[in-house]
């Protein structure tokens, strides 16, 4: 197949053309979307110049030992110790080794998913990626329940599980972990300081209750490499969000990538309010200029890729 060398240039033009006020006026054609295999292959190839998701998805056991000290990626002056538990839970081979899937779903956490009835659609994919241990049980009609890989920022333990202050919260957290049976639990433990204890609590529970998850701890170079790829394509993101990290990595393992729950705006295209998360009361202030992320810019980028058929963004209902 012929690769269109202007495709990515067009992407950056498209993204910048939309301007900073781009919000709810977005129109994503969904009926006439067709997969652009050529562009998708080109993107995969270009991303591989910056990172190898199969490798960078996790540090492996052979490369570290208990007691080693690591400088946080974003807080270079602070360090974290490789504990015995962390060492025990480092994978010996990449959890994504030789994995190739035809259709993958990446589920972001926007309230746009509520009343979408997208659950069965999402679950019909060959590989389902979710973010930050977002709950599924109570929302399965809209978000589905299958999970092959789920991320867990250490801050989730505090935000969603009250820092495990009581027996009840510990049980809830344990139950959430146990519900992941067989999937990859991706913990960015070395990104920013402040989460060491929370990671340790999670790891202790996993070991104590022999929870059936495959833990992964992203490499120290992953975030800079992902940011580098997007910067090179003129997409000036600050720190990539979990959602964008997942898309960037998924290009390596997935043929067709479908995104759900990506909508960093307080109103939907019809002007109705949209919750920041489908499952809690976190507000949009969180996406203000003090946030490390540039979610609307990321969204514009993903929309441009949607229009070119490299990925499919689902922002409407699925019935
Ligand atoms: N997301 C979105 N619109 C929202 C909320 C989330 O597009 N209103 C996407 C983002 O790509 C985000 C992902 O869904 O990274 C997962 O959401 P969340 O758990 O809220 O991630 P954050 O904690 O906000 O950001 P991160 O984990 O990337 O620091």
mmCIF file of C-alpha atoms and ligand atoms in Angstrom:
data_model
loop_
_atom_site.group_PDB
_atom_site.id
_atom_site.type_symbol
_atom_site.label_atom_id
_atom_site.label_comp_id
_atom_site.label_asym_id
_atom_site.label_seq_id
_atom_site.Cartn_x
_atom_site.Cartn_y
_atom_site.Cartn_z
ATOM 1 C CA UNK A 1 0.000 0.000 0.000
ATOM 2 C CA UNK A 2 1.124 3.534 -0.767
ATOM 3 C CA UNK A 3 1.841 5.660 2.292
ATOM 4 C CA UNK A 4 0.617 9.239 2.030
ATOM 5 C CA UNK A 5 3.635 11.255 3.214
ATOM 6 C CA UNK A 6 1.556 14.391 3.755
ATOM 7 C CA UNK A 7 -0.882 12.745 6.128
ATOM 8 C CA UNK A 8 0.769 13.781 9.376
ATOM 9 C CA UNK A 9 1.487 17.288 8.148
ATOM 10 C CA UNK A 10 -2.192 17.563 7.385
ATOM 11 C CA UNK A 11 -2.867 16.371 10.921
ATOM 12 C CA UNK A 12 -0.944 19.229 12.506
ATOM 13 C CA UNK A 13 -2.574 21.751 10.165
ATOM 14 C CA UNK A 14 -5.990 20.353 10.999
ATOM 15 C CA UNK A 15 -5.317 20.509 14.717
ATOM 16 C CA UNK A 16 -4.055 24.061 14.673
ATOM 17 C CA UNK A 17 -6.742 25.214 12.303
ATOM 18 C CA UNK A 18 -9.440 24.301 14.825
ATOM 19 C CA UNK A 19 -8.152 26.935 17.245
ATOM 20 C CA UNK A 20 -8.294 27.164 21.026
ATOM 21 C CA UNK A 21 -12.020 27.894 21.265
ATOM 22 C CA UNK A 22 -12.896 24.552 19.748
ATOM 23 C CA UNK A 23 -15.245 22.854 22.136
ATOM 24 C CA UNK A 24 -18.772 21.654 21.758
ATOM 25 C CA UNK A 25 -19.109 22.671 18.135
ATOM 26 C CA UNK A 26 -17.209 19.537 17.203
ATOM 27 C CA UNK A 27 -18.926 17.373 14.648
ATOM 28 C CA UNK A 28 -17.572 13.934 14.272
ATOM 29 C CA UNK A 29 -19.020 12.108 11.354
ATOM 30 C CA UNK A 30 -19.606 8.596 12.556
ATOM 31 C CA UNK A 31 -21.736 6.997 9.874
ATOM 32 C CA UNK A 32 -19.344 7.390 7.009
ATOM 33 C CA UNK A 33 -16.179 6.587 8.958
ATOM 34 C CA UNK A 34 -13.847 4.147 7.230
ATOM 35 C CA UNK A 35 -10.652 2.732 8.598
ATOM 36 C CA UNK A 36 -7.505 4.142 6.953
ATOM 37 C CA UNK A 37 -5.147 1.202 7.271
ATOM 38 C CA UNK A 38 -2.355 2.957 5.412
ATOM 39 C CA UNK A 39 -2.324 5.946 7.742
ATOM 40 C CA UNK A 40 -2.662 3.716 10.788
ATOM 41 C CA UNK A 41 0.385 1.698 9.661
ATOM 42 C CA UNK A 42 2.331 4.887 9.053
ATOM 43 C CA UNK A 43 1.531 6.181 12.540
ATOM 44 C CA UNK A 44 2.597 2.868 14.093
ATOM 45 C CA UNK A 45 5.870 3.013 12.204
ATOM 46 C CA UNK A 46 6.549 6.602 13.259
ATOM 47 C CA UNK A 47 5.724 5.937 16.899
ATOM 48 C CA UNK A 48 8.166 3.024 16.863
ATOM 49 C CA UNK A 49 10.913 5.536 16.129
ATOM 50 C CA UNK A 50 10.300 7.069 19.559
ATOM 51 C CA UNK A 51 9.317 4.122 21.714
ATOM 52 C CA UNK A 52 8.662 0.434 21.596
ATOM 53 C CA UNK A 53 5.404 -0.017 23.476
ATOM 54 C CA UNK A 54 6.040 -3.757 23.881
ATOM 55 C CA UNK A 55 9.164 -2.922 25.843
ATOM 56 C CA UNK A 56 8.239 0.411 27.408
ATOM 57 C CA UNK A 57 4.956 -0.806 28.818
ATOM 58 C CA UNK A 58 6.913 -2.218 31.764
ATOM 59 C CA UNK A 59 10.280 -2.367 33.428
ATOM 60 C CA UNK A 60 11.335 -6.010 33.669
ATOM 61 C CA UNK A 61 12.636 -7.925 36.644
ATOM 62 C CA UNK A 62 16.120 -8.468 35.295
ATOM 63 C CA UNK A 63 16.851 -4.755 35.181
ATOM 64 C CA UNK A 64 16.337 -3.886 38.861
ATOM 65 C CA UNK A 65 16.840 -5.361 42.303
ATOM 66 C CA UNK A 66 15.261 -4.670 45.695
ATOM 67 C CA UNK A 67 16.765 -1.592 47.321
ATOM 68 C CA UNK A 68 17.543 0.146 44.034
ATOM 69 C CA UNK A 69 16.753 3.841 44.036
ATOM 70 C CA UNK A 70 14.862 5.500 41.178
ATOM 71 C CA UNK A 71 14.454 9.212 40.508
ATOM 72 C CA UNK A 72 10.873 10.137 39.656
ATOM 73 C CA UNK A 73 10.395 11.106 36.023
ATOM 74 C CA UNK A 74 8.709 14.426 36.840
ATOM 75 C CA UNK A 75 10.250 15.110 40.263
ATOM 76 C CA UNK A 76 13.875 14.391 39.547
ATOM 77 C CA UNK A 77 14.989 15.414 43.047
ATOM 78 C CA UNK A 78 12.795 12.867 44.766
ATOM 79 C CA UNK A 79 13.385 9.157 44.763
ATOM 80 C CA UNK A 80 11.540 5.906 45.285
ATOM 81 C CA UNK A 81 13.012 2.642 46.585
ATOM 82 C CA UNK A 82 12.361 -0.617 44.838
ATOM 83 C CA UNK A 83 10.657 -2.568 47.606
ATOM 84 C CA UNK A 84 10.653 -6.365 47.908
ATOM 85 C CA UNK A 85 6.974 -6.369 46.921
ATOM 86 C CA UNK A 86 7.515 -4.226 43.867
ATOM 87 C CA UNK A 87 10.400 -6.407 42.800
ATOM 88 C CA UNK A 88 8.305 -9.555 43.199
ATOM 89 C CA UNK A 89 5.582 -8.056 41.012
ATOM 90 C CA UNK A 90 7.823 -6.855 38.183
ATOM 91 C CA UNK A 91 7.108 -8.982 35.106
ATOM 92 C CA UNK A 92 9.863 -11.177 33.712
ATOM 93 C CA UNK A 93 8.676 -10.664 30.122
ATOM 94 C CA UNK A 94 6.587 -7.899 28.606
ATOM 95 C CA UNK A 95 2.914 -8.447 29.432
ATOM 96 C CA UNK A 96 2.154 -7.440 25.831
ATOM 97 C CA UNK A 97 4.751 -9.675 24.213
ATOM 98 C CA UNK A 98 3.574 -10.908 20.812
ATOM 99 C CA UNK A 99 0.075 -9.561 21.366
ATOM 100 C CA UNK A 100 -1.750 -8.417 18.273
ATOM 101 C CA UNK A 101 -5.420 -7.602 18.161
ATOM 102 C CA UNK A 102 -7.686 -6.623 15.335
ATOM 103 C CA UNK A 103 -10.034 -4.247 17.141
ATOM 104 C CA UNK A 104 -9.205 -2.532 20.434
ATOM 105 C CA UNK A 105 -11.305 -0.234 22.588
ATOM 106 C CA UNK A 106 -9.760 2.412 24.816
ATOM 107 C CA UNK A 107 -12.231 3.707 27.369
ATOM 108 C CA UNK A 108 -11.644 7.198 28.749
ATOM 109 C CA UNK A 109 -13.539 8.375 31.788
ATOM 110 C CA UNK A 110 -15.673 11.265 30.524
ATOM 111 C CA UNK A 111 -19.309 11.586 31.597
ATOM 112 C CA UNK A 112 -20.177 11.550 27.886
ATOM 113 C CA UNK A 113 -20.479 7.784 28.364
ATOM 114 C CA UNK A 114 -23.515 8.106 30.635
ATOM 115 C CA UNK A 115 -26.732 6.979 28.876
ATOM 116 C CA UNK A 116 -24.669 6.057 25.806
ATOM 117 C CA UNK A 117 -25.629 2.354 25.857
ATOM 118 C CA UNK A 118 -22.112 1.736 24.516
ATOM 119 C CA UNK A 119 -21.388 -1.172 26.907
ATOM 120 C CA UNK A 120 -22.056 -4.020 24.421
ATOM 121 C CA UNK A 121 -20.155 -2.164 21.678
ATOM 122 C CA UNK A 122 -17.128 -1.673 23.903
ATOM 123 C CA UNK A 123 -17.197 -5.290 25.062
ATOM 124 C CA UNK A 124 -17.322 -6.539 21.470
ATOM 125 C CA UNK A 125 -13.684 -5.502 20.893
ATOM 126 C CA UNK A 126 -10.847 -8.008 20.992
ATOM 127 C CA UNK A 127 -8.914 -6.049 23.618
ATOM 128 C CA UNK A 128 -10.362 -3.493 26.056
ATOM 129 C CA UNK A 129 -8.218 -0.892 27.817
ATOM 130 C CA UNK A 130 -9.574 1.173 30.728
ATOM 131 C CA UNK A 131 -8.149 4.023 32.773
ATOM 132 C CA UNK A 132 -7.575 4.538 36.458
ATOM 133 C CA UNK A 133 -9.582 1.630 37.812
ATOM 134 C CA UNK A 134 -12.796 3.338 36.780
ATOM 135 C CA UNK A 135 -15.785 1.368 38.082
ATOM 136 C CA UNK A 136 -17.718 -0.766 35.612
ATOM 137 C CA UNK A 137 -20.255 -2.814 37.567
ATOM 138 C CA UNK A 138 -22.831 -0.083 38.181
ATOM 139 C CA UNK A 139 -22.333 1.369 34.674
ATOM 140 C CA UNK A 140 -21.898 -1.720 32.517
ATOM 141 C CA UNK A 141 -24.721 -0.781 30.117
ATOM 142 C CA UNK A 142 -22.838 2.367 29.150
ATOM 143 C CA UNK A 143 -19.206 1.333 29.626
ATOM 144 C CA UNK A 144 -19.179 -2.468 29.370
ATOM 145 C CA UNK A 145 -17.346 -4.691 31.804
ATOM 146 C CA UNK A 146 -14.570 -6.490 29.914
ATOM 147 C CA UNK A 147 -11.079 -5.340 30.815
ATOM 148 C CA UNK A 148 -7.822 -6.615 29.379
ATOM 149 C CA UNK A 149 -5.641 -3.785 30.636
ATOM 150 C CA UNK A 150 -6.388 -1.141 33.207
ATOM 151 C CA UNK A 151 -4.231 1.704 34.464
ATOM 152 C CA UNK A 152 -3.913 2.838 38.070
ATOM 153 C CA UNK A 153 -2.338 6.172 38.900
ATOM 154 C CA UNK A 154 -1.261 5.948 42.560
ATOM 155 C CA UNK A 155 -3.567 8.913 43.282
ATOM 156 C CA UNK A 156 -6.571 6.710 42.525
ATOM 157 C CA UNK A 157 -6.080 4.949 45.859
ATOM 158 C CA UNK A 158 -6.718 8.267 47.545
ATOM 159 C CA UNK A 159 -9.335 9.707 45.169
ATOM 160 C CA UNK A 160 -11.517 6.666 44.700
ATOM 161 C CA UNK A 161 -10.693 4.543 47.733
ATOM 162 C CA UNK A 162 -10.173 7.095 50.524
ATOM 163 C CA UNK A 163 -6.565 6.047 51.068
ATOM 164 C CA UNK A 164 -7.890 2.746 52.450
ATOM 165 C CA UNK A 165 -8.634 4.417 55.803
ATOM 166 C CA UNK A 166 -11.046 1.741 56.959
ATOM 167 C CA UNK A 167 -11.637 -1.969 56.620
ATOM 168 C CA UNK A 168 -14.562 -1.160 54.328
ATOM 169 C CA UNK A 169 -12.435 0.856 51.885
ATOM 170 C CA UNK A 170 -9.718 -1.807 51.939
ATOM 171 C CA UNK A 171 -12.352 -4.411 51.064
ATOM 172 C CA UNK A 172 -13.734 -2.302 48.247
ATOM 173 C CA UNK A 173 -10.292 -1.775 46.810
ATOM 174 C CA UNK A 174 -9.462 -5.457 47.111
ATOM 175 C CA UNK A 175 -12.723 -6.387 45.414
ATOM 176 C CA UNK A 176 -11.970 -4.027 42.537
ATOM 177 C CA UNK A 177 -8.543 -5.630 42.131
ATOM 178 C CA UNK A 178 -9.998 -9.134 42.332
ATOM 179 C CA UNK A 179 -12.541 -8.269 39.654
ATOM 180 C CA UNK A 180 -9.691 -7.693 37.203
ATOM 181 C CA UNK A 181 -8.896 -11.371 37.035
ATOM 182 C CA UNK A 182 -6.378 -12.127 34.283
ATOM 183 C CA UNK A 183 -5.886 -8.562 33.082
ATOM 184 C CA UNK A 184 -2.848 -6.331 33.051
ATOM 185 C CA UNK A 185 -2.741 -3.752 35.861
ATOM 186 C CA UNK A 186 -0.559 -0.893 34.668
ATOM 187 C CA UNK A 187 0.830 1.217 37.508
ATOM 188 C CA UNK A 188 2.872 4.352 36.696
ATOM 189 C CA UNK A 189 4.757 4.133 39.974
ATOM 190 C CA UNK A 190 7.796 6.170 38.985
ATOM 191 C CA UNK A 191 6.219 9.252 37.410
ATOM 192 C CA UNK A 192 5.530 11.730 40.191
ATOM 193 C CA UNK A 193 6.353 11.711 43.890
ATOM 194 C CA UNK A 194 3.695 11.204 46.505
ATOM 195 C CA UNK A 195 2.398 7.789 45.590
ATOM 196 C CA UNK A 196 4.996 5.434 47.040
ATOM 197 C CA UNK A 197 2.910 4.306 50.018
ATOM 198 C CA UNK A 198 -0.233 3.927 47.913
ATOM 199 C CA UNK A 199 1.529 1.732 45.397
ATOM 200 C CA UNK A 200 2.948 -0.335 48.229
ATOM 201 C CA UNK A 201 -0.511 -0.872 49.796
ATOM 202 C CA UNK A 202 -1.864 -2.054 46.457
ATOM 203 C CA UNK A 203 1.057 -4.424 45.892
ATOM 204 C CA UNK A 204 0.789 -5.832 49.403
ATOM 205 C CA UNK A 205 -2.904 -6.626 48.864
ATOM 206 C CA UNK A 206 -2.180 -8.258 45.513
ATOM 207 C CA UNK A 207 0.467 -10.502 47.049
ATOM 208 C CA UNK A 208 -1.412 -11.248 50.268
ATOM 209 C CA UNK A 209 -4.582 -12.286 48.445
ATOM 210 C CA UNK A 210 -2.822 -13.722 45.393
ATOM 211 C CA UNK A 211 -4.899 -11.469 43.178
ATOM 212 C CA UNK A 212 -4.837 -12.727 39.604
ATOM 213 C CA UNK A 213 -3.517 -9.639 37.781
ATOM 214 C CA UNK A 214 -0.405 -9.132 35.695
ATOM 215 C CA UNK A 215 1.256 -6.012 37.049
ATOM 216 C CA UNK A 216 3.216 -3.663 34.788
ATOM 217 C CA UNK A 217 5.275 -0.595 35.675
ATOM 218 C CA UNK A 218 6.006 1.721 32.742
ATOM 219 C CA UNK A 219 9.590 2.436 31.803
ATOM 220 C CA UNK A 220 11.192 5.712 32.838
ATOM 221 C CA UNK A 221 11.497 6.826 29.240
ATOM 222 C CA UNK A 222 7.903 6.205 28.185
ATOM 223 C CA UNK A 223 6.374 9.616 28.930
ATOM 224 C CA UNK A 224 9.155 11.638 27.351
ATOM 225 C CA UNK A 225 9.137 9.384 24.305
ATOM 226 C CA UNK A 226 5.380 9.704 23.848
ATOM 227 C CA UNK A 227 5.559 13.471 24.300
ATOM 228 C CA UNK A 228 8.456 13.560 21.826
ATOM 229 C CA UNK A 229 6.409 11.771 19.183
ATOM 230 C CA UNK A 230 3.517 14.217 19.469
ATOM 231 C CA UNK A 231 5.775 17.275 19.648
ATOM 232 C CA UNK A 232 7.490 16.171 16.477
ATOM 233 C CA UNK A 233 4.076 16.142 14.847
ATOM 234 C CA UNK A 234 3.463 19.666 16.055
ATOM 235 C CA UNK A 235 1.064 18.688 18.805
ATOM 236 C CA UNK A 236 2.291 20.734 21.763
ATOM 237 C CA UNK A 237 0.969 18.736 24.675
ATOM 238 C CA UNK A 238 2.271 19.345 28.203
ATOM 239 C CA UNK A 239 2.198 15.947 29.890
ATOM 240 C CA UNK A 240 0.327 13.249 27.932
ATOM 241 C CA UNK A 241 -2.810 12.017 29.680
ATOM 242 C CA UNK A 242 -3.330 8.380 30.477
ATOM 243 C CA UNK A 243 -5.773 8.255 27.565
ATOM 244 C CA UNK A 244 -3.258 9.554 25.039
ATOM 245 C CA UNK A 245 -0.542 7.269 26.448
ATOM 246 C CA UNK A 246 -2.848 4.304 25.943
ATOM 247 C CA UNK A 247 -3.649 5.297 22.365
ATOM 248 C CA UNK A 248 0.019 5.819 21.540
ATOM 249 C CA UNK A 249 0.972 2.428 22.958
ATOM 250 C CA UNK A 250 -2.042 0.620 21.525
ATOM 251 C CA UNK A 251 -0.956 1.483 17.976
ATOM 252 C CA UNK A 252 1.697 -1.214 18.451
ATOM 253 C CA UNK A 253 -0.727 -3.994 19.395
ATOM 254 C CA UNK A 254 -3.940 -3.041 17.677
ATOM 255 C CA UNK A 255 -5.072 -2.794 14.101
ATOM 256 C CA UNK A 256 -8.227 -0.678 14.515
ATOM 257 C CA UNK A 257 -8.460 1.530 17.587
ATOM 258 C CA UNK A 258 -11.789 2.785 18.918
ATOM 259 C CA UNK A 259 -11.950 5.428 21.634
ATOM 260 C CA UNK A 260 -14.906 5.883 23.968
ATOM 261 C CA UNK A 261 -15.320 8.313 26.878
ATOM 262 C CA UNK A 262 -12.958 10.953 25.479
ATOM 263 C CA UNK A 263 -14.723 14.292 25.845
ATOM 264 C CA UNK A 264 -12.941 16.908 27.977
ATOM 265 C CA UNK A 265 -15.718 19.494 27.689
ATOM 266 C CA UNK A 266 -18.495 20.473 30.079
ATOM 267 C CA UNK A 267 -21.205 20.466 27.386
ATOM 268 C CA UNK A 268 -22.144 17.880 24.793
ATOM 269 C CA UNK A 269 -22.803 18.818 21.129
ATOM 270 C CA UNK A 270 -26.453 19.469 22.035
ATOM 271 C CA UNK A 271 -25.452 21.834 24.846
ATOM 272 C CA UNK A 272 -26.325 19.450 27.703
ATOM 273 C CA UNK A 273 -23.942 19.313 30.630
ATOM 274 C CA UNK A 274 -21.418 16.493 30.760
ATOM 275 C CA UNK A 275 -19.768 15.230 33.950
ATOM 276 C CA UNK A 276 -15.987 15.232 34.029
ATOM 277 C CA UNK A 277 -16.003 11.575 35.062
ATOM 278 C CA UNK A 278 -18.921 9.227 34.504
ATOM 279 C CA UNK A 279 -18.605 7.878 38.037
ATOM 280 C CA UNK A 280 -17.737 10.672 40.484
ATOM 281 C CA UNK A 281 -18.183 14.367 41.197
ATOM 282 C CA UNK A 282 -14.774 15.642 40.123
ATOM 283 C CA UNK A 283 -15.137 19.000 38.368
ATOM 284 C CA UNK A 284 -13.736 20.528 35.217
ATOM 285 C CA UNK A 285 -11.497 22.959 37.146
ATOM 286 C CA UNK A 286 -9.263 19.983 37.095
ATOM 287 C CA UNK A 287 -8.504 20.695 33.437
ATOM 288 C CA UNK A 288 -7.510 24.326 34.130
ATOM 289 C CA UNK A 289 -4.164 25.836 33.218
ATOM 290 C CA UNK A 290 -2.652 24.508 36.464
ATOM 291 C CA UNK A 291 -3.342 20.975 35.259
ATOM 292 C CA UNK A 292 -0.323 19.169 33.819
ATOM 293 C CA UNK A 293 -2.483 18.120 30.863
ATOM 294 C CA UNK A 294 -3.722 19.762 27.679
ATOM 295 C CA UNK A 295 -6.797 17.608 27.183
ATOM 296 C CA UNK A 296 -8.705 19.790 24.687
ATOM 297 C CA UNK A 297 -5.625 19.905 22.463
ATOM 298 C CA UNK A 298 -5.288 16.138 22.738
ATOM 299 C CA UNK A 299 -8.961 15.838 21.830
ATOM 300 C CA UNK A 300 -8.540 18.019 18.757
ATOM 301 C CA UNK A 301 -5.656 15.829 17.696
ATOM 302 C CA UNK A 302 -7.673 12.662 18.151
ATOM 303 C CA UNK A 303 -10.574 14.256 16.227
ATOM 304 C CA UNK A 304 -8.247 15.053 13.338
ATOM 305 C CA UNK A 305 -7.073 11.453 13.334
ATOM 306 C CA UNK A 306 -10.687 10.304 13.442
ATOM 307 C CA UNK A 307 -11.515 12.386 10.384
ATOM 308 C CA UNK A 308 -8.581 10.802 8.565
ATOM 309 C CA UNK A 309 -9.712 7.316 9.559
ATOM 310 C CA UNK A 310 -6.627 6.455 11.653
ATOM 311 C CA UNK A 311 -8.775 5.834 14.734
ATOM 312 C CA UNK A 312 -12.441 6.071 15.584
ATOM 313 C CA UNK A 313 -13.727 8.385 18.307
ATOM 314 C CA UNK A 314 -17.152 7.475 19.627
ATOM 315 C CA UNK A 315 -18.806 10.460 21.256
ATOM 316 C CA UNK A 316 -22.476 9.721 20.670
ATOM 317 C CA UNK A 317 -24.825 6.963 21.735
ATOM 318 C CA UNK A 318 -24.419 3.421 20.493
ATOM 319 C CA UNK A 319 -28.046 2.322 20.065
HETATM 320 N N1 LIG B 1 -10.769 11.886 29.475
HETATM 321 C C1 LIG B 1 -11.409 12.725 28.553
HETATM 322 N N2 LIG B 1 -12.401 13.569 28.974
HETATM 323 C C2 LIG B 1 -12.765 13.612 30.267
HETATM 324 C C3 LIG B 1 -12.109 12.789 31.214
HETATM 325 C C4 LIG B 1 -11.112 11.932 30.777
HETATM 326 O O1 LIG B 1 -11.073 12.714 27.373
HETATM 327 N N3 LIG B 1 -13.760 14.431 30.641
HETATM 328 C C5 LIG B 1 -9.739 10.943 28.997
HETATM 329 C C6 LIG B 1 -8.311 11.469 29.175
HETATM 330 O O2 LIG B 1 -7.521 11.025 28.097
HETATM 331 C C7 LIG B 1 -7.872 10.783 30.463
HETATM 332 C C8 LIG B 1 -8.594 9.442 30.385
HETATM 333 O O3 LIG B 1 -9.846 9.754 29.766
HETATM 334 O O4 LIG B 1 -6.495 10.555 30.553
HETATM 335 C C9 LIG B 1 -8.822 8.814 31.740
HETATM 336 O O5 LIG B 1 -9.490 9.732 32.574
HETATM 337 P P1 LIG B 1 -8.968 10.085 34.037
HETATM 338 O O6 LIG B 1 -8.909 8.858 34.852
HETATM 339 O O7 LIG B 1 -9.780 11.211 34.518
HETATM 340 O O8 LIG B 1 -7.516 10.605 33.797
HETATM 341 P P2 LIG B 1 -6.912 11.809 34.654
HETATM 342 O O9 LIG B 1 -6.750 11.338 36.042
HETATM 343 O O10 LIG B 1 -7.736 13.031 34.477
HETATM 344 O O11 LIG B 1 -5.602 12.126 33.960
HETATM 345 P P3 LIG B 1 -4.289 11.285 34.016
HETATM 346 O O12 LIG B 1 -4.561 9.945 34.617
HETATM 347 O O13 LIG B 1 -3.939 11.189 32.595
HETATM 348 O O14 LIG B 1 -3.382 12.134 34.840
#
